[in-house]
Amino acid sequence: MRWALVGAGTLAGLYGVWLAVTRQEPAQLLEIGVWLIAGILAHDVLVTVLASILLLLVVRLLPMPWQAPAVVAVVVWGGVSLAVLPVLGRWGAQAANPTHLDRPYLASWLVITALVLLAVGLAGVVRSRRGDHSSRPADR
Amino acid sequence: MSIPAPADFTSRLRSPAVAARVGVWLGIAFGICFLTGLVSHYAQLPNQPVPFPTSPSWGYRLTQGLHVVTGVAAVSLLLVKLWTVYPLLFERLPAPRDVRPLVAALLERASIAVLVAAAVFQLATGLVNATRWYPWSQFSFRASHYAVAWIAIGALVVHIGVKLPIIRTALGADIDDTSQDRPGAGVASPLSRRALVRTSLGAAGVGVLATAGSAVPLLRRVSLFAVNSGTGPSGVPINKTAAQAGVIAAATSADYALAVVVDDQVVRSFTLADLRAMPQATETLPIACVEGWSASGDWTGVRMVDVLSAAGASEPGDVVVASLQDSGPFAKSILPANFVRDRRTLLALGLNGDALSIDHGSPCRLIAPNRPGVLQTKWVSRLEVST
């Protein structure tokens, strides 16, 4: 079973490489390669370090009742913000086409970010009144 | 600042028990994304060994909507999955004298590098393409997104094969089981493992709700980050305007005529008045963009088969539908014979009770069931019929 999966996956991957090599010019392949490597660096260095700093701030600075809501907020807010980043930037907006990217994305994001912070604050208040201090923080 | 070691990551959330569970959902998202991507790619092939079906009319709307939705959902799932296994990046390789373990470890690292690179590439290029932003100068989005999809799914299947014993053990045990955890990774966190898995699924769901309104009308009010609000001329958004396509003069000219060509001979020309004088039909069909947004409309116009029959082509094969737009990859599209003969296929002159706006393709546009929006040629000027 394992070797069948490894074999099938390798064949599929090699087919993808063949597709790229036969359908793109060398300059295009070079740019694809740059994007692939940049993707690894963007995640392994930039996104992970930013996420780690945010989570570290949560467990170091916030009182216990606020930590769990804050971690949930970081995961949801962070993941969704990253997914909608191209929309927030409106880099694909076209002056001639007002039906495309036609919402107030940045304003919505700011309001939602404020609501998330408010929700974390309220959830922490509720948890502290209930005396919910059961978990301990992780360092990393 | 020194490079961390696996022992520096002490959270008990960074466990195979969490990685396997989030990984299952990520695998489902990637799997659906891959399969729906294959459908979209096939639907756009100019020559299909097996004709793409014309029914259900909403089929492409569904598959391409799912493609983008699962891609958005995968962002949060991928981030959490990679976070849980991040310490493994800093594991020391076997000593060089242990050749076989060293080679195995290097191959595994290489396969994971390929998986991460391809996954990030697919999500990044897909998300920016959905907003019609192309921050690259050389490669073709469609060709590269298709090729790297195979690389990503291949690397994913290899990864599942390599990790299968760990995955089976993790999924067969309680989520708080620590038998497969790294030594030292036992420090409690603000969240339980179960809560982290649920949170990652919640993040994926919120991402979907925040963006899917451009394909699901019911979600338009809550999808604050959809690429469009679903509005536009006659209530339908536009991907490319007449001004952007450079067709305003030709599309508004009194000399406009639709030419029907058989065997390189123009057999009939239809003025706009001729088309309006023909029997009109109304069909409810979606316009489903390859970038994922879609909208349903009541299209009114002449049936393709009626136009061709009036031109003497009563047994048509494939038809090349040419636009007034004289450049660009979609200035022409091939309408396969089964779409040509489907009575729902129209040369539309109106939309939702209005005369067709110039940005929707006036004087007339192609609208066919179950067809990628990019192939629903606008500002049609010529039909080249093969018999």
Short mmCIF file of C-alpha atoms in Angstrom, two decimals:
data_model
loop_
_atom_site.label_atom_id
_atom_site.label_comp_id
_atom_site.label_asym_id
_atom_site.label_seq_id
_atom_site.Cartn_x
_atom_site.Cartn_y
_atom_site.Cartn_z
CA MET A 1 0.00 0.00 0.00
CA ARG A 2 2.71 2.48 1.02
CA TRP A 3 4.85 1.76 -2.01
CA ALA A 4 1.82 1.94 -4.28
CA LEU A 5 1.07 5.41 -2.95
CA VAL A 6 4.69 6.51 -3.24
CA GLY A 7 4.88 5.12 -6.78
CA ALA A 8 1.58 6.65 -7.92
CA GLY A 9 2.43 10.00 -6.34
CA THR A 10 5.87 10.05 -7.96
CA LEU A 11 4.34 9.32 -11.38
CA ALA A 12 1.74 12.08 -10.95
CA GLY A 13 4.43 14.54 -9.86
CA LEU A 14 6.68 13.63 -12.78
CA TYR A 15 3.74 14.11 -15.14
CA GLY A 16 3.36 17.61 -13.71
CA VAL A 17 7.06 18.31 -14.26
CA TRP A 18 6.75 17.03 -17.84
CA LEU A 19 3.72 19.28 -18.41
CA ALA A 20 5.63 22.30 -17.13
CA VAL A 21 8.79 21.57 -19.11
CA THR A 22 6.98 20.90 -22.38
CA ARG A 23 4.48 23.76 -22.18
CA GLN A 24 6.57 26.60 -20.78
CA GLU A 25 9.65 28.31 -22.12
CA PRO A 26 12.90 28.31 -20.08
CA ALA A 27 12.31 31.89 -18.88
CA GLN A 28 8.81 30.89 -17.73
CA LEU A 29 10.17 27.80 -15.96
CA LEU A 30 12.74 29.96 -14.21
CA GLU A 31 10.02 32.27 -12.94
CA ILE A 32 7.91 29.29 -11.77
CA GLY A 33 11.01 28.04 -9.91
CA VAL A 34 11.46 31.42 -8.24
CA TRP A 35 7.81 31.37 -7.13
CA LEU A 36 8.12 27.82 -5.79
CA ILE A 37 11.18 28.68 -3.69
CA ALA A 38 9.67 31.99 -2.60
CA GLY A 39 6.61 30.06 -1.44
CA ILE A 40 8.69 27.89 0.89
CA LEU A 41 10.54 30.92 2.26
CA ALA A 42 7.33 32.93 2.62
CA HIS A 43 5.85 30.18 4.77
CA ASP A 44 8.85 28.79 6.63
CA VAL A 45 10.36 32.16 7.45
CA LEU A 46 7.83 34.97 7.15
CA VAL A 47 4.40 33.53 8.00
CA THR A 48 5.63 31.08 10.62
CA VAL A 49 7.76 33.66 12.40
CA LEU A 50 4.91 36.19 12.40
CA ALA A 51 2.47 33.58 13.70
CA SER A 52 4.94 32.45 16.37
CA ILE A 53 5.47 36.04 17.53
CA LEU A 54 1.71 36.60 17.72
CA LEU A 55 1.14 33.38 19.68
CA LEU A 56 4.10 34.13 21.95
CA LEU A 57 2.66 37.57 22.71
CA VAL A 58 -0.68 35.94 23.51
CA VAL A 59 0.75 33.50 26.05
CA ARG A 60 3.27 35.92 27.54
CA LEU A 61 1.19 39.07 27.80
CA LEU A 62 -2.42 38.00 28.26
CA PRO A 63 -3.91 36.72 31.50
CA MET A 64 -4.96 33.07 31.38
CA PRO A 65 -8.70 33.51 30.72
CA TRP A 66 -7.97 35.55 27.59
CA GLN A 67 -5.39 33.18 26.10
CA ALA A 68 -7.63 30.51 24.55
CA PRO A 69 -9.97 33.04 22.88
CA ALA A 70 -6.93 34.95 21.65
CA VAL A 71 -5.34 31.83 20.12
CA VAL A 72 -8.62 30.97 18.38
CA ALA A 73 -8.78 34.55 17.10
CA VAL A 74 -5.19 34.44 15.81
CA VAL A 75 -5.83 31.19 13.91
CA VAL A 76 -9.14 32.27 12.37
CA TRP A 77 -8.31 35.94 11.78
CA GLY A 78 -4.80 35.14 10.53
CA GLY A 79 -5.86 32.37 8.15
CA VAL A 80 -8.76 34.32 6.71
CA SER A 81 -6.73 37.54 6.42
CA LEU A 82 -4.05 35.70 4.45
CA ALA A 83 -6.64 34.08 2.18
CA VAL A 84 -8.28 37.44 1.37
CA LEU A 85 -5.05 39.43 1.10
CA PRO A 86 -5.29 39.82 -2.71
CA VAL A 87 -8.83 41.17 -2.28
CA LEU A 88 -7.77 43.54 0.51
CA GLY A 89 -4.98 44.95 -1.64
CA ARG A 90 -7.30 45.33 -4.66
CA TRP A 91 -4.26 44.96 -6.89
CA GLY A 92 -6.45 43.38 -9.57
CA ALA A 93 -8.96 46.26 -9.61
CA GLN A 94 -9.77 47.69 -13.03
CA ALA A 95 -10.80 51.33 -13.33
CA ALA A 96 -12.84 50.50 -16.43
CA ASN A 97 -14.79 47.73 -14.69
CA PRO A 98 -16.63 48.88 -11.56
CA THR A 99 -18.32 45.47 -11.09
CA HIS A 100 -15.02 43.80 -10.17
CA LEU A 101 -13.59 44.07 -6.62
CA ASP A 102 -16.48 46.40 -5.88
CA ARG A 103 -16.71 46.13 -2.09
CA PRO A 104 -15.12 48.19 0.70
CA TYR A 105 -12.75 45.38 1.59
CA LEU A 106 -10.27 47.24 3.77
CA ALA A 107 -13.01 48.93 5.81
CA SER A 108 -14.72 45.55 6.30
CA TRP A 109 -11.44 43.99 7.40
CA LEU A 110 -10.76 46.76 9.89
CA VAL A 111 -14.28 46.46 11.36
CA ILE A 112 -13.98 42.67 11.58
CA THR A 113 -10.55 42.95 13.20
CA ALA A 114 -12.00 45.33 15.79
CA LEU A 115 -14.93 42.95 16.39
CA VAL A 116 -12.53 40.02 16.81
CA LEU A 117 -10.56 41.97 19.43
CA LEU A 118 -13.82 42.87 21.17
CA ALA A 119 -14.99 39.26 21.11
CA VAL A 120 -11.67 38.09 22.60
CA GLY A 121 -11.98 40.69 25.34
CA LEU A 122 -15.56 39.70 26.17
CA ALA A 123 -14.81 35.97 26.06
CA GLY A 124 -11.93 36.52 28.48
CA VAL A 125 -14.15 38.47 30.86
CA VAL A 126 -16.75 35.68 30.81
CA ARG A 127 -14.09 33.01 31.38
CA SER A 128 -12.45 34.92 34.23
CA ARG A 129 -15.82 35.33 35.98
CA ARG A 130 -16.39 31.59 35.63
CA GLY A 131 -12.94 30.97 37.09
CA ASP A 132 -11.81 29.03 34.02
CA HIS A 133 -8.04 28.93 34.58
CA SER A 134 -7.54 25.26 33.81
CA SER A 135 -4.87 25.31 31.11
CA ARG A 136 -1.29 26.38 31.26
CA PRO A 137 0.54 28.28 28.56
CA ALA A 138 3.02 26.71 26.18
CA ASP A 139 6.32 28.39 25.54
CA ARG A 140 6.62 27.72 21.81
CA MET B 1 19.95 34.40 16.69
CA SER B 2 20.55 30.66 16.43
CA ILE B 3 18.65 28.07 14.43
CA PRO B 4 16.17 26.36 16.73
CA ALA B 5 16.17 22.65 17.49
CA PRO B 6 13.06 20.43 17.63
CA ALA B 7 13.36 20.38 21.42
CA ASP B 8 12.79 24.14 21.46
CA PHE B 9 9.19 23.57 20.35
CA THR B 10 7.49 22.32 23.48
CA SER B 11 3.77 22.72 22.79
CA ARG B 12 1.79 19.50 22.98
CA LEU B 13 -0.31 20.79 20.09
CA ARG B 14 2.59 20.17 17.70
CA SER B 15 1.76 16.48 17.59
CA PRO B 16 1.12 13.86 14.89
CA ALA B 17 -2.29 13.41 16.53
CA VAL B 18 -3.23 16.95 15.48
CA ALA B 19 -1.31 16.92 12.18
CA ALA B 20 -3.05 13.73 11.02
CA ARG B 21 -6.53 15.05 11.80
CA VAL B 22 -6.03 18.46 10.21
CA GLY B 23 -4.22 16.65 7.38
CA VAL B 24 -7.31 14.57 6.60
CA TRP B 25 -9.37 17.72 6.06
CA LEU B 26 -6.58 19.36 4.10
CA GLY B 27 -6.30 16.25 1.93
CA ILE B 28 -10.05 16.37 1.25
CA ALA B 29 -9.82 20.07 0.32
CA PHE B 30 -6.82 19.50 -1.95
CA GLY B 31 -8.47 16.44 -3.49
CA ILE B 32 -11.67 18.31 -4.38
CA CYS B 33 -9.63 21.28 -5.60
CA PHE B 34 -7.53 19.00 -7.82
CA LEU B 35 -10.46 17.08 -9.33
CA THR B 36 -12.52 20.21 -10.00
CA GLY B 37 -9.42 21.80 -11.51
CA LEU B 38 -9.12 18.85 -13.89
CA VAL B 39 -12.76 19.36 -14.88
CA SER B 40 -12.14 23.05 -15.57
CA HIS B 41 -9.00 22.32 -17.56
CA TYR B 42 -10.79 19.70 -19.65
CA ALA B 43 -13.78 21.97 -20.25
CA GLN B 44 -11.43 24.54 -21.78
CA LEU B 45 -9.60 22.13 -24.10
CA PRO B 46 -10.25 23.14 -27.71
CA ASN B 47 -10.35 19.51 -28.86
CA GLN B 48 -11.89 17.08 -26.38
CA PRO B 49 -11.61 13.32 -27.03
CA VAL B 50 -14.92 12.89 -25.18
CA PRO B 51 -17.21 15.92 -25.56
CA PHE B 52 -17.77 17.88 -22.35
CA PRO B 53 -21.46 17.40 -21.45
CA THR B 54 -23.98 20.21 -21.83
CA SER B 55 -25.98 19.05 -18.79
CA PRO B 56 -26.51 19.89 -16.06
CA SER B 57 -26.35 23.54 -17.13
CA TRP B 58 -25.05 24.43 -13.64
CA GLY B 59 -22.37 21.73 -13.60
CA TYR B 60 -19.39 23.98 -14.34
CA ARG B 61 -20.77 26.62 -11.98
CA LEU B 62 -20.74 24.01 -9.21
CA THR B 63 -17.32 22.51 -9.94
CA GLN B 64 -15.54 25.83 -10.39
CA GLY B 65 -17.24 27.30 -7.33
CA LEU B 66 -16.07 24.27 -5.36
CA HIS B 67 -12.58 24.69 -6.80
CA VAL B 68 -12.21 28.20 -5.43
CA VAL B 69 -14.04 27.49 -2.16
CA THR B 70 -11.84 24.48 -1.32
CA GLY B 71 -8.77 26.50 -2.24
CA VAL B 72 -9.76 29.22 0.23
CA ALA B 73 -10.55 26.62 2.91
CA ALA B 74 -7.16 25.00 2.35
CA VAL B 75 -5.27 28.18 3.34
CA SER B 76 -6.12 27.97 7.06
CA LEU B 77 -5.87 24.17 7.11
CA LEU B 78 -2.43 24.27 5.49
CA LEU B 79 -1.18 26.91 7.92
CA VAL B 80 -2.27 24.89 10.97
CA LYS B 81 -1.01 21.62 9.50
CA LEU B 82 2.42 23.09 8.77
CA TRP B 83 2.53 24.75 12.21
CA THR B 84 2.01 21.40 13.92
CA VAL B 85 4.92 19.77 12.06
CA TYR B 86 7.23 22.80 11.88
CA PRO B 87 9.74 21.46 14.47
CA LEU B 88 10.53 18.54 12.14
CA LEU B 89 12.13 21.07 9.78
CA PHE B 90 14.97 21.39 12.30
CA GLU B 91 15.56 17.68 12.93
CA ARG B 92 19.17 16.64 12.42
CA LEU B 93 19.92 14.42 9.47
CA PRO B 94 21.44 10.95 10.06
CA ALA B 95 25.24 10.86 10.11
CA PRO B 96 26.87 10.61 6.65
CA ARG B 97 28.27 7.14 7.44
CA ASP B 98 24.67 5.83 7.64
CA VAL B 99 24.14 6.05 3.91
CA ARG B 100 20.71 4.42 3.58
CA PRO B 101 19.02 6.35 6.41
CA LEU B 102 20.64 9.53 5.16
CA VAL B 103 19.39 9.02 1.60
CA ALA B 104 15.91 8.11 2.88
CA ALA B 105 15.82 11.22 5.08
CA LEU B 106 17.01 13.46 2.24
CA LEU B 107 14.41 12.01 -0.15
CA GLU B 108 11.67 12.54 2.40
CA ARG B 109 12.78 16.13 3.04
CA ALA B 110 12.89 16.75 -0.71
CA SER B 111 9.36 15.38 -1.17
CA ILE B 112 8.08 17.60 1.63
CA ALA B 113 9.85 20.64 0.15
CA VAL B 114 8.15 19.89 -3.18
CA LEU B 115 4.79 19.48 -1.42
CA VAL B 116 5.06 22.76 0.51
CA ALA B 117 6.36 24.70 -2.49
CA ALA B 118 3.70 23.33 -4.84
CA ALA B 119 0.88 23.77 -2.30
CA VAL B 120 1.82 27.38 -1.57
CA PHE B 121 2.25 28.05 -5.31
CA GLN B 122 -1.20 26.68 -6.10
CA LEU B 123 -2.96 28.60 -3.35
CA ALA B 124 -1.09 31.85 -3.98
CA THR B 125 -1.49 31.86 -7.77
CA GLY B 126 -5.10 30.69 -7.52
CA LEU B 127 -6.10 33.34 -5.01
CA VAL B 128 -4.51 36.18 -6.94
CA ASN B 129 -5.93 34.90 -10.23
CA ALA B 130 -9.41 34.97 -8.69
CA THR B 131 -8.94 38.73 -8.25
CA ARG B 132 -7.57 39.00 -11.80
CA TRP B 133 -4.20 40.17 -10.50
CA TYR B 134 -1.20 38.69 -12.28
CA PRO B 135 1.96 39.63 -10.37
CA TRP B 136 4.23 37.59 -12.65
CA SER B 137 5.74 38.54 -15.95
CA GLN B 138 6.61 35.30 -17.71
CA PHE B 139 4.67 32.17 -16.98
CA SER B 140 1.17 31.31 -18.13
CA PHE B 141 -1.25 31.00 -15.22
CA ARG B 142 -3.32 28.26 -16.78
CA ALA B 143 -0.39 26.09 -17.91
CA SER B 144 1.59 26.51 -14.69
CA HIS B 145 -1.41 26.09 -12.35
CA TYR B 146 -2.30 22.86 -14.17
CA ALA B 147 1.24 21.47 -14.20
CA VAL B 148 1.97 22.34 -10.55
CA ALA B 149 -1.41 20.85 -9.55
CA TRP B 150 -0.11 17.46 -10.67
CA ILE B 151 3.15 18.07 -8.80
CA ALA B 152 1.25 19.07 -5.65
CA ILE B 153 -1.15 16.14 -5.70
CA GLY B 154 1.71 13.76 -6.51
CA ALA B 155 3.80 15.05 -3.60
CA LEU B 156 0.74 14.81 -1.34
CA VAL B 157 0.15 11.16 -2.27
CA VAL B 158 3.87 10.40 -1.72
CA HIS B 159 3.68 12.13 1.67
CA ILE B 160 0.62 10.08 2.67
CA GLY B 161 2.45 6.91 1.62
CA VAL B 162 5.57 7.79 3.61
CA LYS B 163 3.63 8.79 6.72
CA LEU B 164 0.95 6.09 6.51
CA PRO B 165 1.98 4.16 9.67
CA ILE B 166 2.07 7.39 11.72
CA ILE B 167 -1.25 8.54 10.24
CA ARG B 168 -2.93 5.18 10.96
CA THR B 169 -1.67 5.09 14.53
CA ALA B 170 -2.67 8.71 15.14
CA LEU B 171 -6.16 8.33 13.73
CA GLY B 172 -6.68 5.01 15.52
CA ALA B 173 -5.85 6.49 18.93
CA ASP B 174 -7.39 9.23 21.03
CA ILE B 175 -6.38 12.73 20.01
CA ASP B 176 -4.64 13.19 23.39
CA ASP B 177 -2.56 10.07 22.93
CA THR B 178 1.13 11.01 23.25
CA SER B 179 2.77 7.79 22.07
CA GLN B 180 4.03 9.38 18.84
CA ASP B 181 4.93 12.80 20.25
CA ARG B 182 8.44 14.20 20.22
CA PRO B 183 10.24 14.06 23.56
CA GLY B 184 9.69 17.31 25.41
CA ALA B 185 6.62 18.31 23.41
CA GLY B 186 4.28 18.01 26.35
CA VAL B 187 3.71 21.53 27.60
CA ALA B 188 0.03 22.36 27.86
CA SER B 189 -1.38 25.11 25.66
CA PRO B 190 -4.25 27.55 26.01
CA LEU B 191 -6.16 25.33 23.57
CA SER B 192 -6.73 21.61 23.74
CA ARG B 193 -5.79 19.54 20.69
CA ARG B 194 -9.42 18.95 19.89
CA ALA B 195 -10.08 22.69 20.11
CA LEU B 196 -7.22 23.41 17.71
CA VAL B 197 -8.59 20.97 15.12
CA ARG B 198 -12.04 22.53 15.48
CA THR B 199 -10.57 26.02 15.27
CA SER B 200 -8.75 25.19 12.04
CA LEU B 201 -11.98 23.83 10.57
CA GLY B 202 -13.77 26.94 11.82
CA ALA B 203 -11.16 29.15 10.17
CA ALA B 204 -11.63 27.25 6.91
CA GLY B 205 -15.40 27.69 7.20
CA VAL B 206 -15.16 31.40 7.94
CA GLY B 207 -12.87 31.81 4.94
CA VAL B 208 -15.46 30.10 2.75
CA LEU B 209 -18.33 32.20 4.10
CA ALA B 210 -16.27 35.36 3.64
CA THR B 211 -15.60 34.74 -0.04
CA ALA B 212 -18.15 32.34 -1.55
CA GLY B 213 -20.85 34.97 -2.12
CA SER B 214 -19.53 35.61 -5.61
CA ALA B 215 -20.73 32.12 -6.52
CA VAL B 216 -23.52 31.52 -3.98
CA PRO B 217 -26.17 34.30 -4.10
CA LEU B 218 -27.47 33.38 -0.62
CA LEU B 219 -24.09 34.33 0.86
CA ARG B 220 -23.72 37.69 -0.85
CA ARG B 221 -24.58 39.65 2.28
CA VAL B 222 -22.08 37.84 4.47
CA SER B 223 -19.29 37.39 1.92
CA LEU B 224 -17.61 40.69 2.59
CA PHE B 225 -14.48 39.58 0.75
CA ALA B 226 -16.09 38.14 -2.39
CA VAL B 227 -14.48 39.38 -5.60
CA ASN B 228 -17.74 41.01 -6.59
CA SER B 229 -21.06 41.89 -5.00
CA GLY B 230 -23.07 40.22 -7.76
CA THR B 231 -24.26 43.49 -9.24
CA GLY B 232 -23.70 44.94 -12.69
CA PRO B 233 -25.63 45.82 -15.83
CA SER B 234 -28.93 43.83 -15.75
CA GLY B 235 -27.86 42.43 -12.38
CA VAL B 236 -24.87 40.45 -13.61
CA PRO B 237 -21.19 41.34 -13.06
CA ILE B 238 -18.70 41.71 -15.89
CA ASN B 239 -15.22 40.31 -16.33
CA LYS B 240 -14.08 42.37 -19.30
CA THR B 241 -15.73 45.55 -20.53
CA ALA B 242 -16.17 46.57 -24.15
CA ALA B 243 -13.70 49.40 -23.58
CA GLN B 244 -11.09 46.98 -22.23
CA ALA B 245 -11.63 44.71 -25.24
CA GLY B 246 -11.41 47.70 -27.63
CA VAL B 247 -14.68 46.84 -29.40
CA ILE B 248 -16.92 49.84 -28.71
CA ALA B 249 -16.72 51.30 -32.21
CA ALA B 250 -17.27 47.98 -33.96
CA ALA B 251 -20.00 46.85 -31.56
CA THR B 252 -22.00 50.05 -31.97
CA SER B 253 -21.48 50.41 -35.72
CA ALA B 254 -24.56 50.53 -37.96
CA ASP B 255 -22.64 48.20 -40.28
CA TYR B 256 -22.53 45.37 -37.73
CA ALA B 257 -23.41 42.00 -39.22
CA LEU B 258 -23.03 38.43 -38.00
CA ALA B 259 -21.43 36.31 -40.71
CA VAL B 260 -22.04 32.58 -40.95
CA VAL B 261 -19.18 30.86 -42.74
CA VAL B 262 -19.26 27.34 -44.18
CA ASP B 263 -16.20 25.92 -45.93
CA ASP B 264 -14.53 29.35 -45.87
CA GLN B 265 -17.50 30.89 -47.70
CA VAL B 266 -19.80 33.44 -46.07
CA VAL B 267 -23.16 31.81 -46.67
CA ARG B 268 -25.31 34.34 -44.80
CA SER B 269 -24.98 37.60 -42.93
CA PHE B 270 -27.44 38.68 -40.25
CA THR B 271 -27.89 42.29 -39.26
CA LEU B 272 -29.01 42.99 -35.71
CA ALA B 273 -32.50 43.65 -37.10
CA ASP B 274 -32.44 40.23 -38.80
CA LEU B 275 -31.56 38.54 -35.51
CA ARG B 276 -34.28 40.43 -33.65
CA ALA B 277 -36.83 39.43 -36.30
CA MET B 278 -36.13 35.72 -35.75
CA PRO B 279 -38.05 33.65 -33.15
CA GLN B 280 -36.77 34.60 -29.70
CA ALA B 281 -36.18 32.17 -26.86
CA THR B 282 -35.41 32.71 -23.18
CA GLU B 283 -33.21 30.34 -21.18
CA THR B 284 -32.11 30.55 -17.56
CA LEU B 285 -28.41 29.80 -17.66
CA PRO B 286 -25.44 30.62 -15.44
CA ILE B 287 -22.42 32.57 -16.50
CA ALA B 288 -19.69 30.76 -14.56
CA CYS B 289 -16.31 32.39 -14.67
CA VAL B 290 -13.10 30.34 -14.54
CA GLU B 291 -12.02 32.63 -11.67
CA GLY B 292 -14.85 31.15 -9.60
CA TRP B 293 -17.57 33.77 -9.54
CA SER B 294 -20.88 32.97 -11.19
CA ALA B 295 -24.36 34.39 -11.67
CA SER B 296 -27.56 33.08 -13.16
CA GLY B 297 -29.42 35.08 -15.78
CA ASP B 298 -32.49 34.89 -17.99
CA TRP B 299 -30.96 35.19 -21.42
CA THR B 300 -33.12 36.03 -24.42
CA GLY B 301 -32.04 35.65 -28.01
CA VAL B 302 -32.01 33.37 -31.00
CA ARG B 303 -31.18 29.71 -30.72
CA MET B 304 -27.85 28.78 -32.28
CA VAL B 305 -29.46 25.93 -34.23
CA ASP B 306 -32.05 28.33 -35.68
CA VAL B 307 -29.38 30.78 -36.85
CA LEU B 308 -27.34 28.02 -38.46
CA SER B 309 -30.42 26.43 -39.99
CA ALA B 310 -31.45 29.79 -41.47
CA ALA B 311 -27.97 29.96 -42.98
CA GLY B 312 -28.41 26.53 -44.52
CA ALA B 313 -26.25 24.61 -42.03
CA SER B 314 -28.88 22.24 -40.67
CA GLU B 315 -26.41 19.48 -39.66
CA PRO B 316 -23.67 21.54 -37.99
CA GLY B 317 -20.51 20.14 -36.44
CA ASP B 318 -18.18 22.20 -34.27
CA VAL B 319 -18.51 25.97 -34.66
CA VAL B 320 -15.74 28.51 -34.21
CA VAL B 321 -17.32 31.53 -32.53
CA ALA B 322 -15.32 34.67 -33.32
CA SER B 323 -15.59 38.00 -31.55
CA LEU B 324 -15.24 41.58 -32.74
CA GLN B 325 -12.32 41.54 -30.30
CA ASP B 326 -9.38 41.07 -32.64
CA SER B 327 -6.75 39.95 -30.17
CA GLY B 328 -6.36 37.95 -26.98
CA PRO B 329 -6.59 34.23 -26.34
CA PHE B 330 -10.37 34.26 -26.13
CA ALA B 331 -11.19 36.32 -29.20
CA LYS B 332 -12.36 32.99 -30.61
CA SER B 333 -13.73 29.87 -29.01
CA ILE B 334 -14.66 26.47 -30.33
CA LEU B 335 -18.23 25.44 -29.60
CA PRO B 336 -18.34 21.63 -29.80
CA ALA B 337 -21.11 20.06 -31.88
CA ASN B 338 -23.07 18.83 -28.85
CA PHE B 339 -23.23 22.41 -27.54
CA VAL B 340 -24.12 23.74 -31.00
CA ARG B 341 -27.05 21.32 -31.24
CA ASP B 342 -28.28 21.87 -27.67
CA ARG B 343 -31.41 23.98 -28.02
CA ARG B 344 -30.53 25.96 -24.88
CA THR B 345 -27.49 27.45 -26.63
CA LEU B 346 -28.32 31.00 -27.61
CA LEU B 347 -26.91 34.00 -29.35
CA ALA B 348 -28.22 36.30 -26.65
CA LEU B 349 -29.62 39.74 -27.43
CA GLY B 350 -31.06 40.41 -23.98
CA LEU B 351 -30.45 39.66 -20.30
CA ASN B 352 -32.94 39.65 -17.44
CA GLY B 353 -35.53 41.58 -19.45
CA ASP B 354 -33.11 44.26 -20.67
CA ALA B 355 -31.47 44.69 -24.02
CA LEU B 356 -28.00 43.15 -23.78
CA SER B 357 -25.57 45.80 -22.58
CA ILE B 358 -22.42 46.41 -24.56
CA ASP B 359 -20.29 45.19 -21.65
CA HIS B 360 -22.23 41.91 -21.62
CA GLY B 361 -21.49 41.42 -25.31
CA SER B 362 -23.98 43.42 -27.38
CA PRO B 363 -24.84 43.20 -30.29
CA CYS B 364 -24.96 39.47 -29.48
CA ARG B 365 -23.08 36.97 -27.35
CA LEU B 366 -22.84 33.26 -26.97
CA ILE B 367 -24.46 31.70 -23.92
CA ALA B 368 -24.46 27.92 -23.64
CA PRO B 369 -25.20 25.55 -20.76
CA ASN B 370 -22.40 24.10 -18.62
CA ARG B 371 -19.62 26.08 -20.30
CA PRO B 372 -16.74 28.08 -18.75
CA GLY B 373 -17.52 31.79 -18.85
CA VAL B 374 -14.30 32.58 -20.65
CA LEU B 375 -15.60 30.57 -23.61
CA GLN B 376 -18.99 32.32 -23.68
CA THR B 377 -17.75 34.59 -26.45
CA LYS B 378 -19.00 38.18 -26.39
CA TRP B 379 -19.51 40.63 -29.30
CA VAL B 380 -19.93 37.71 -31.72
CA SER B 381 -19.17 38.66 -35.32
CA ARG B 382 -18.64 35.36 -37.08
CA LEU B 383 -19.67 31.72 -36.86
CA GLU B 384 -17.38 29.34 -38.74
CA VAL B 385 -19.25 26.07 -39.17
CA SER B 386 -17.65 22.71 -39.84
CA THR B 387 -20.04 20.21 -41.37
#
